[in-house]
XYZ file of C-alpha atoms in Angstrom:
214
model
C 0.509 -0.162 -0.024
C 1.144 3.469 -0.684
C 0.017 7.117 0.788
C 0.801 10.334 0.218
C -0.315 13.242 2.458
C -2.718 15.907 0.515
C -3.108 19.710 2.833
C -6.185 21.426 2.009
C -7.687 24.650 2.032
C -6.796 26.606 4.067
C -7.169 25.099 7.666
C -3.874 22.846 5.604
C -6.187 20.261 6.455
C -4.607 15.978 6.069
C -6.362 15.099 3.435
C -4.761 11.161 2.755
C -5.053 9.314 -0.943
C -4.493 5.359 -0.250
C -3.533 3.307 -3.009
C -3.654 -0.587 -2.965
C -0.544 -2.037 -5.338
C -2.134 -4.953 -6.433
C -4.988 -3.382 -7.412
C -5.187 0.144 -8.079
C -7.279 0.820 -6.560
C -7.904 4.284 -4.174
C -10.045 5.249 -1.025
C -9.773 9.432 -0.046
C -10.117 10.613 3.614
C -11.778 13.494 4.608
C -11.608 15.475 0.990
C -12.376 19.013 2.668
C -11.463 20.358 -0.526
C -8.501 22.008 -3.692
C -9.924 18.735 -6.333
C -7.378 19.179 -7.695
C -4.834 18.353 -5.442
C -6.783 15.752 -4.608
C -6.343 14.175 -8.075
C -3.437 14.991 -8.549
C -1.643 12.844 -5.328
C -4.297 9.595 -6.682
C -2.509 9.890 -10.509
C 0.274 10.442 -8.280
C 0.125 7.860 -6.945
C -0.998 5.461 -9.173
C -4.762 5.133 -8.575
C -7.784 5.138 -9.491
C -10.574 6.562 -6.866
C -12.127 3.536 -5.164
C -14.164 4.768 -2.535
C -14.526 8.268 -0.325
C -13.800 7.606 3.852
C -14.969 10.340 5.617
C -13.817 10.150 10.039
C -16.493 13.201 10.715
C -18.137 15.737 9.104
C -16.668 19.525 10.067
C -16.253 21.180 6.574
C -12.697 20.724 6.121
C -12.659 17.370 6.928
C -15.784 16.836 4.192
C -16.532 19.892 2.175
C -15.107 18.098 -0.931
C -16.643 14.539 -1.032
C -20.278 14.855 -2.231
C -18.651 16.857 -5.986
C -16.021 13.733 -5.423
C -18.714 11.654 -4.775
C -20.877 12.425 -7.907
C -17.653 12.843 -10.344
C -16.031 10.140 -9.832
C -19.514 7.920 -8.850
C -17.735 6.571 -6.198
C -19.918 5.878 -2.315
C -18.744 8.146 0.842
C -18.275 5.824 3.764
C -18.862 7.751 7.163
C -18.849 8.803 9.502
C -21.147 7.907 12.201
C -24.565 9.200 12.190
C -23.965 11.048 15.041
C -22.314 13.806 12.761
C -24.982 14.064 10.367
C -25.585 18.089 12.101
C -22.411 18.564 10.521
C -23.021 17.747 7.433
C -26.627 19.125 7.615
C -25.142 22.148 8.572
C -22.508 22.550 5.597
C -23.947 26.306 3.827
C -24.763 27.570 7.185
C -21.051 26.792 8.743
C -19.264 27.199 4.921
C -21.763 30.525 4.504
C -20.535 31.575 8.764
C -16.825 31.320 8.477
C -16.195 32.739 4.308
C -15.236 28.771 3.753
C -16.241 27.804 -0.285
C -20.299 26.830 -0.568
C -21.163 22.675 0.439
C -23.738 20.875 -0.289
C -25.463 19.432 2.840
C -25.187 15.252 2.092
C -26.126 11.586 3.084
C -23.554 9.693 2.952
C -23.539 6.162 1.408
C -23.226 4.339 4.634
C -22.431 5.489 8.261
C -19.880 3.983 10.762
C -20.067 2.364 13.754
C -17.161 0.741 16.125
C -15.512 -1.849 15.310
C -16.418 -2.373 11.637
C -14.460 -2.895 9.117
C -13.915 -1.196 5.508
C -11.875 -2.171 2.359
C -10.489 -0.737 -0.140
C -8.065 -2.742 -3.497
C -7.408 -5.576 -1.031
C -6.813 -3.174 2.127
C -8.844 -3.250 5.230
C -8.880 -1.161 7.603
C -10.565 -1.240 11.158
C -12.770 1.588 12.689
C -13.067 3.289 15.887
C -15.916 5.343 17.484
C -13.626 7.712 19.006
C -16.263 10.133 19.668
C -15.488 13.408 21.566
C -13.865 16.093 19.262
C -17.813 15.499 17.286
C -19.908 13.405 18.835
C -20.103 10.821 15.254
C -16.284 11.089 15.622
C -14.623 7.647 13.808
C -10.481 6.403 13.324
C -9.531 4.181 10.420
C -6.905 1.679 11.186
C -4.656 -0.012 9.113
C -2.676 -2.479 11.010
C -0.451 -4.724 8.647
C 0.811 -0.977 7.664
C 0.652 0.403 11.785
C -1.401 3.250 10.359
C -4.130 5.624 11.297
C -5.985 8.284 10.330
C -7.418 10.390 13.382
C -8.924 13.020 11.843
C -8.842 15.648 15.023
C -9.018 12.995 17.877
C -4.964 13.867 18.500
C -2.442 15.643 17.067
C 1.559 15.371 17.407
C 1.467 17.142 21.078
C -2.481 18.045 21.612
C -5.622 17.118 21.298
C -9.067 18.050 19.538
C -11.279 20.824 19.637
C -13.847 20.495 22.412
C -15.303 23.740 22.112
C -17.554 22.952 18.961
C -21.360 21.648 19.639
C -22.002 18.303 21.492
C -18.090 18.002 21.974
C -16.788 16.671 25.297
C -13.786 16.936 27.203
C -13.099 13.617 28.687
C -15.661 12.446 25.854
C -12.232 12.942 23.873
C -9.766 12.038 26.771
C -11.549 8.327 26.397
C -11.800 7.599 23.229
C -7.644 8.131 22.454
C -7.033 6.179 25.972
C -9.455 3.367 25.416
C -9.549 3.203 21.471
C -5.951 4.970 19.944
C -3.581 3.407 22.232
C -4.633 -0.181 23.200
C -3.665 -0.472 19.370
C 0.574 -0.085 19.417
C 2.730 2.202 21.100
C 4.271 1.887 17.727
C 1.584 2.404 15.600
C 2.008 5.807 13.107
C -0.550 8.483 12.822
C -1.690 10.973 10.655
C -3.961 13.675 11.751
C -5.631 16.178 10.482
C -2.843 18.614 10.740
C -0.373 18.823 11.350
C 2.886 16.613 11.796
C 2.025 13.096 12.353
C 3.137 11.279 14.950
C 3.456 7.700 16.699
C 0.935 7.150 19.594
C 3.776 6.322 22.095
C 5.275 9.581 21.805
C 1.987 11.077 22.628
C 1.949 9.277 25.472
C 4.965 9.834 26.755
C 5.194 13.693 25.441
C 1.336 14.806 25.134
C 0.590 17.456 27.926
C -3.190 16.337 27.925
C -2.938 12.243 26.846
C 0.566 11.675 29.237
C 0.402 8.485 30.839
C 2.162 10.697 33.574
C -0.457 13.316 33.308
C -2.978 10.293 35.042
C -0.545 9.231 37.613
């Protein structure tokens, strides 16, 4: 499997592109905008788009999803259904923040904890990780020891919890109970900023380091 990160929109959101080397099928995670850059990354990896995955419903992660679904005739999968209210309000949020317009849409499939999804011959596990948003999910590729975590966890920080239906304690619990058990060696791609490993964050992240909890 090949993977690359495409920072998109003024928010520099990390849209991830994965390509199954055996089949050439590609998956994109959180296409928030700048479609031409995402398409260029897929082409550079030699892939053809098969599916769109969403970690959550914030505009910088999903605003281009429906446009790409219609253009390529593929499915949008995720997030968990509790984020439907975010996606329903996309036009309002885009207008309020000066973000390029995006229409509301409905994913082809909502996800739940411990679901599995696939593209080409690659399989990823789904972890339900609410807190930043109530329907946030994380995608984990066990063979590659790679997780796409959206805005749950960052290098040195965690996701904001001051948005509607966000909750700090819920987010910390999601990280500790859903992400840490995957292994310290797991590299994660956050929604913004540089990659890191779960082990590094357990040692150094001031919000969720093991030492913070005694």
